[in-house]
Amino acid sequence: VTGVQTCALPISSGKTASIKASSNQSWASVSISGTTVVVTVQGTTSTSSRTATITVTQDGSGSRRTFTVTQAAAPQTGTVRF
């Protein structure tokens, strides 16, 4: 998969000022936009899939949720000779 991909995870709480999000992988960056956690994933040319864990926390409440984002492997290309 090449190019940048973005997915959005809505936050039901109206207290977005105390919401923080992080990723355990550098290729999957996160940000907060209003009531949505935005995950931006860089494209890959790898023939293996890859996985990132997104952690969303609310300061002061101890509340924490994790989400798994899996990016599929890039399709294999090339010439097949028989």
Short mmCIF file of N, CA, C and O in Angstrom, two decimals:
data_model
loop_
_atom_site.label_atom_id
_atom_site.label_comp_id
_atom_site.label_asym_id
_atom_site.label_seq_id
_atom_site.Cartn_x
_atom_site.Cartn_y
_atom_site.Cartn_z
N VAL A 1 0.87 -1.17 0.00
CA VAL A 1 0.00 0.00 0.00
C VAL A 1 0.91 1.22 0.00
O VAL A 1 1.76 1.36 0.86
N THR A 2 0.72 2.08 -0.96
CA THR A 2 1.56 3.26 -1.02
C THR A 2 0.73 4.50 -0.73
O THR A 2 -0.50 4.47 -0.81
N GLY A 3 1.40 5.59 -0.40
CA GLY A 3 0.68 6.82 -0.08
C GLY A 3 0.29 6.85 1.39
O GLY A 3 0.47 5.90 2.12
N VAL A 4 -0.27 7.97 1.78
CA VAL A 4 -0.68 8.17 3.17
C VAL A 4 -2.14 7.81 3.31
O VAL A 4 -2.97 8.17 2.48
N GLN A 5 -2.47 7.07 4.37
CA GLN A 5 -3.84 6.69 4.65
C GLN A 5 -4.23 7.25 6.02
O GLN A 5 -3.40 7.32 6.92
N THR A 6 -5.50 7.63 6.17
CA THR A 6 -5.96 8.19 7.43
C THR A 6 -7.25 7.50 7.84
O THR A 6 -8.10 7.22 7.00
N CYS A 7 -7.38 7.20 9.13
CA CYS A 7 -8.65 6.71 9.66
C CYS A 7 -8.99 7.55 10.89
O CYS A 7 -8.13 8.16 11.50
N ALA A 8 -10.27 7.60 11.21
CA ALA A 8 -10.73 8.43 12.32
C ALA A 8 -11.46 7.56 13.34
O ALA A 8 -12.27 6.72 12.97
N LEU A 9 -11.17 7.78 14.62
CA LEU A 9 -11.84 7.08 15.72
C LEU A 9 -12.57 8.12 16.55
O LEU A 9 -11.93 8.92 17.25
N PRO A 10 -13.92 8.17 16.49
CA PRO A 10 -14.64 9.20 17.25
C PRO A 10 -14.51 8.98 18.77
O PRO A 10 -14.46 7.86 19.23
N ILE A 11 -14.44 10.08 19.51
CA ILE A 11 -14.40 10.06 20.96
C ILE A 11 -15.78 10.48 21.45
O ILE A 11 -16.28 11.53 21.07
N SER A 12 -16.40 9.68 22.30
CA SER A 12 -17.75 10.01 22.74
C SER A 12 -17.77 11.06 23.84
O SER A 12 -18.75 11.76 24.03
N SER A 13 -16.67 11.18 24.58
CA SER A 13 -16.62 12.15 25.67
C SER A 13 -16.47 13.57 25.13
O SER A 13 -15.75 13.81 24.17
N GLY A 14 -17.14 14.52 25.74
CA GLY A 14 -17.00 15.92 25.35
C GLY A 14 -15.77 16.58 25.94
O GLY A 14 -15.46 17.72 25.66
N LYS A 15 -15.01 15.86 26.77
CA LYS A 15 -13.84 16.41 27.45
C LYS A 15 -12.58 16.11 26.66
O LYS A 15 -11.69 15.42 27.12
N THR A 16 -12.49 16.64 25.46
CA THR A 16 -11.37 16.32 24.60
C THR A 16 -10.07 16.98 25.05
O THR A 16 -9.00 16.55 24.65
N ALA A 17 -10.13 18.02 25.86
CA ALA A 17 -8.91 18.70 26.30
C ALA A 17 -8.02 17.77 27.10
O ALA A 17 -6.80 17.92 27.10
N SER A 18 -8.61 16.79 27.79
CA SER A 18 -7.82 15.89 28.61
C SER A 18 -7.54 14.56 27.93
O SER A 18 -7.02 13.65 28.54
N ILE A 19 -7.87 14.44 26.66
CA ILE A 19 -7.64 13.21 25.91
C ILE A 19 -6.27 13.28 25.23
O ILE A 19 -5.92 14.28 24.61
N LYS A 20 -5.51 12.19 25.34
CA LYS A 20 -4.23 12.08 24.66
C LYS A 20 -4.19 10.76 23.91
O LYS A 20 -4.80 9.79 24.33
N ALA A 21 -3.49 10.75 22.79
CA ALA A 21 -3.36 9.54 22.00
C ALA A 21 -1.91 9.34 21.61
O ALA A 21 -1.17 10.30 21.40
N SER A 22 -1.49 8.08 21.51
CA SER A 22 -0.12 7.78 21.11
C SER A 22 -0.10 6.49 20.30
O SER A 22 -1.03 5.69 20.34
N SER A 23 0.99 6.32 19.56
CA SER A 23 1.20 5.12 18.76
C SER A 23 2.54 4.51 19.15
O SER A 23 3.48 5.23 19.46
N ASN A 24 2.61 3.19 19.09
CA ASN A 24 3.89 2.54 19.40
C ASN A 24 4.75 2.34 18.16
O ASN A 24 5.81 1.72 18.24
N GLN A 25 4.30 2.87 17.00
CA GLN A 25 5.06 2.74 15.77
C GLN A 25 5.23 4.11 15.11
O GLN A 25 4.26 4.87 15.02
N SER A 26 6.41 4.39 14.60
CA SER A 26 6.66 5.70 13.99
C SER A 26 5.90 5.90 12.68
O SER A 26 5.62 7.02 12.29
N TRP A 27 5.55 4.83 11.98
CA TRP A 27 4.85 4.95 10.70
C TRP A 27 3.35 5.22 10.87
O TRP A 27 2.65 5.50 9.90
N ALA A 28 2.85 5.14 12.09
CA ALA A 28 1.43 5.42 12.38
C ALA A 28 1.39 6.58 13.37
O ALA A 28 1.60 6.40 14.56
N SER A 29 1.13 7.79 12.89
CA SER A 29 1.09 8.95 13.77
C SER A 29 -0.35 9.24 14.17
O SER A 29 -1.30 8.90 13.45
N VAL A 30 -0.53 9.85 15.33
CA VAL A 30 -1.87 10.15 15.84
C VAL A 30 -1.98 11.61 16.22
O VAL A 30 -0.99 12.25 16.59
N SER A 31 -3.20 12.12 16.13
CA SER A 31 -3.50 13.47 16.58
C SER A 31 -4.96 13.50 17.02
O SER A 31 -5.72 12.58 16.73
N ILE A 32 -5.33 14.56 17.71
CA ILE A 32 -6.71 14.76 18.15
C ILE A 32 -7.27 15.93 17.34
O ILE A 32 -6.65 16.98 17.27
N SER A 33 -8.43 15.73 16.75
CA SER A 33 -9.12 16.79 16.01
C SER A 33 -10.55 16.86 16.52
O SER A 33 -11.38 16.00 16.17
N GLY A 34 -10.81 17.84 17.39
CA GLY A 34 -12.15 17.94 17.99
C GLY A 34 -12.45 16.72 18.84
O GLY A 34 -11.78 16.46 19.81
N THR A 35 -13.44 15.94 18.43
CA THR A 35 -13.81 14.73 19.17
C THR A 35 -13.39 13.47 18.43
O THR A 35 -14.02 12.42 18.57
N THR A 36 -12.31 13.57 17.66
CA THR A 36 -11.86 12.43 16.86
C THR A 36 -10.36 12.22 17.01
O THR A 36 -9.59 13.17 16.98
N VAL A 37 -9.97 10.96 17.19
CA VAL A 37 -8.56 10.58 17.15
C VAL A 37 -8.27 10.26 15.68
O VAL A 37 -8.93 9.42 15.08
N VAL A 38 -7.30 10.95 15.10
CA VAL A 38 -6.94 10.76 13.70
C VAL A 38 -5.64 9.96 13.64
O VAL A 38 -4.64 10.36 14.24
N VAL A 39 -5.67 8.83 12.94
CA VAL A 39 -4.49 8.00 12.75
C VAL A 39 -4.05 8.14 11.30
O VAL A 39 -4.82 7.86 10.40
N THR A 40 -2.81 8.58 11.09
CA THR A 40 -2.26 8.73 9.75
C THR A 40 -1.15 7.70 9.57
O THR A 40 -0.22 7.66 10.37
N VAL A 41 -1.29 6.89 8.53
CA VAL A 41 -0.38 5.78 8.30
C VAL A 41 0.40 6.02 7.01
O VAL A 41 -0.21 6.30 5.97
N GLN A 42 1.71 5.94 7.09
CA GLN A 42 2.55 6.09 5.90
C GLN A 42 2.46 4.83 5.05
O GLN A 42 2.31 3.72 5.56
N GLY A 43 2.55 5.00 3.75
CA GLY A 43 2.50 3.86 2.83
C GLY A 43 3.68 2.93 3.03
O GLY A 43 4.69 3.29 3.63
N THR A 44 3.54 1.71 2.52
CA THR A 44 4.61 0.73 2.63
C THR A 44 4.77 0.00 1.30
O THR A 44 3.82 -0.15 0.55
N THR A 45 5.97 -0.44 1.05
CA THR A 45 6.23 -1.29 -0.10
C THR A 45 6.63 -2.68 0.36
O THR A 45 6.98 -3.54 -0.45
N SER A 46 6.54 -2.92 1.66
CA SER A 46 6.91 -4.21 2.23
C SER A 46 5.91 -5.29 1.81
O SER A 46 4.72 -5.03 1.66
N THR A 47 6.38 -6.50 1.67
CA THR A 47 5.50 -7.62 1.34
C THR A 47 4.95 -8.28 2.60
O THR A 47 4.31 -9.32 2.52
N SER A 48 5.20 -7.68 3.74
CA SER A 48 4.65 -8.16 5.02
C SER A 48 3.71 -7.10 5.59
O SER A 48 3.98 -5.90 5.47
N SER A 49 2.64 -7.56 6.24
CA SER A 49 1.76 -6.60 6.92
C SER A 49 2.47 -6.09 8.17
O SER A 49 3.46 -6.67 8.63
N ARG A 50 1.96 -4.99 8.72
CA ARG A 50 2.53 -4.46 9.95
C ARG A 50 1.41 -3.95 10.84
O ARG A 50 0.34 -3.59 10.37
N THR A 51 1.68 -3.91 12.15
CA THR A 51 0.67 -3.60 13.14
C THR A 51 1.17 -2.53 14.09
O THR A 51 2.33 -2.55 14.50
N ALA A 52 0.28 -1.59 14.43
CA ALA A 52 0.58 -0.57 15.44
C ALA A 52 -0.51 -0.61 16.50
O ALA A 52 -1.67 -0.93 16.21
N THR A 53 -0.14 -0.27 17.72
CA THR A 53 -1.11 -0.15 18.80
C THR A 53 -1.30 1.33 19.11
O THR A 53 -0.34 2.04 19.38
N ILE A 54 -2.56 1.78 19.04
CA ILE A 54 -2.91 3.15 19.35
C ILE A 54 -3.50 3.16 20.75
O ILE A 54 -4.43 2.39 21.04
N THR A 55 -2.97 4.00 21.62
CA THR A 55 -3.46 4.09 23.00
C THR A 55 -4.09 5.47 23.21
O THR A 55 -3.45 6.49 22.92
N VAL A 56 -5.33 5.48 23.69
CA VAL A 56 -6.05 6.72 23.98
C VAL A 56 -6.29 6.75 25.48
O VAL A 56 -6.83 5.81 26.06
N THR A 57 -5.85 7.85 26.12
CA THR A 57 -6.01 7.99 27.57
C THR A 57 -6.70 9.31 27.90
O THR A 57 -6.65 10.26 27.13
N GLN A 58 -7.34 9.32 29.07
CA GLN A 58 -7.95 10.54 29.57
C GLN A 58 -7.25 10.91 30.86
O GLN A 58 -7.26 10.12 31.82
N ASP A 59 -6.61 12.08 30.88
CA ASP A 59 -5.88 12.52 32.07
C ASP A 59 -6.78 12.57 33.29
O ASP A 59 -7.92 13.00 33.22
N GLY A 60 -6.23 12.13 34.40
CA GLY A 60 -6.92 12.26 35.68
C GLY A 60 -7.95 11.17 35.95
O GLY A 60 -8.31 10.96 37.09
N SER A 61 -8.42 10.47 34.94
CA SER A 61 -9.46 9.46 35.18
C SER A 61 -8.91 8.04 35.21
O SER A 61 -9.57 7.14 35.70
N GLY A 62 -7.71 7.86 34.69
CA GLY A 62 -7.15 6.52 34.60
C GLY A 62 -7.76 5.70 33.47
O GLY A 62 -7.43 4.55 33.29
N SER A 63 -8.66 6.32 32.72
CA SER A 63 -9.31 5.62 31.62
C SER A 63 -8.34 5.47 30.45
O SER A 63 -7.66 6.42 30.07
N ARG A 64 -8.29 4.26 29.88
CA ARG A 64 -7.38 3.98 28.77
C ARG A 64 -8.02 2.96 27.84
O ARG A 64 -8.62 1.99 28.28
N ARG A 65 -7.87 3.20 26.55
CA ARG A 65 -8.35 2.27 25.53
C ARG A 65 -7.24 2.07 24.51
O ARG A 65 -6.51 3.00 24.19
N THR A 66 -7.13 0.86 24.01
CA THR A 66 -6.15 0.59 22.96
C THR A 66 -6.86 0.06 21.72
O THR A 66 -7.90 -0.61 21.82
N PHE A 67 -6.31 0.40 20.57
CA PHE A 67 -6.82 -0.04 19.29
C PHE A 67 -5.65 -0.57 18.48
O PHE A 67 -4.55 -0.05 18.56
N THR A 68 -5.91 -1.59 17.71
CA THR A 68 -4.89 -2.14 16.84
C THR A 68 -5.16 -1.69 15.41
O THR A 68 -6.29 -1.81 14.92
N VAL A 69 -4.13 -1.16 14.76
CA VAL A 69 -4.22 -0.77 13.36
C VAL A 69 -3.27 -1.69 12.60
O VAL A 69 -2.09 -1.76 12.91
N THR A 70 -3.81 -2.41 11.62
CA THR A 70 -3.00 -3.32 10.81
C THR A 70 -3.01 -2.83 9.37
O THR A 70 -4.08 -2.61 8.79
N GLN A 71 -1.82 -2.64 8.83
CA GLN A 71 -1.70 -2.24 7.44
C GLN A 71 -1.32 -3.48 6.63
O GLN A 71 -0.36 -4.18 6.95
N ALA A 72 -2.09 -3.74 5.59
CA ALA A 72 -1.85 -4.90 4.74
C ALA A 72 -0.52 -4.75 4.00
O ALA A 72 -0.03 -3.65 3.78
N ALA A 73 0.03 -5.87 3.60
CA ALA A 73 1.25 -5.87 2.81
C ALA A 73 0.98 -5.28 1.43
O ALA A 73 -0.14 -5.34 0.92
N ALA A 74 2.00 -4.71 0.85
CA ALA A 74 1.89 -4.21 -0.52
C ALA A 74 1.77 -5.40 -1.45
O ALA A 74 2.34 -6.47 -1.20
N PRO A 75 1.01 -5.26 -2.52
CA PRO A 75 0.90 -6.38 -3.46
C PRO A 75 2.26 -6.67 -4.11
O PRO A 75 3.03 -5.75 -4.35
N GLN A 76 2.52 -7.93 -4.35
CA GLN A 76 3.77 -8.29 -5.00
C GLN A 76 3.66 -8.01 -6.48
O GLN A 76 2.64 -8.26 -7.11
N THR A 77 4.70 -7.43 -7.01
CA THR A 77 4.73 -7.14 -8.44
C THR A 77 6.01 -7.70 -9.04
O THR A 77 6.96 -8.01 -8.32
N GLY A 78 6.03 -7.82 -10.31
CA GLY A 78 7.22 -8.31 -10.99
C GLY A 78 6.84 -9.24 -12.11
O GLY A 78 5.68 -9.41 -12.45
N THR A 79 7.83 -9.87 -12.64
CA THR A 79 7.64 -10.78 -13.77
C THR A 79 7.73 -12.21 -13.29
O THR A 79 8.65 -12.57 -12.54
N VAL A 80 6.78 -13.02 -13.73
CA VAL A 80 6.82 -14.46 -13.43
C VAL A 80 7.19 -15.18 -14.71
O VAL A 80 6.55 -15.01 -15.75
N ARG A 81 8.22 -15.98 -14.65
CA ARG A 81 8.67 -16.72 -15.83
C ARG A 81 8.42 -18.21 -15.60
O ARG A 81 8.67 -18.72 -14.52
N PHE A 82 7.96 -18.87 -16.65
CA PHE A 82 7.73 -20.32 -16.60
C PHE A 82 8.71 -21.04 -17.46
O PHE A 82 9.14 -20.58 -18.47
#
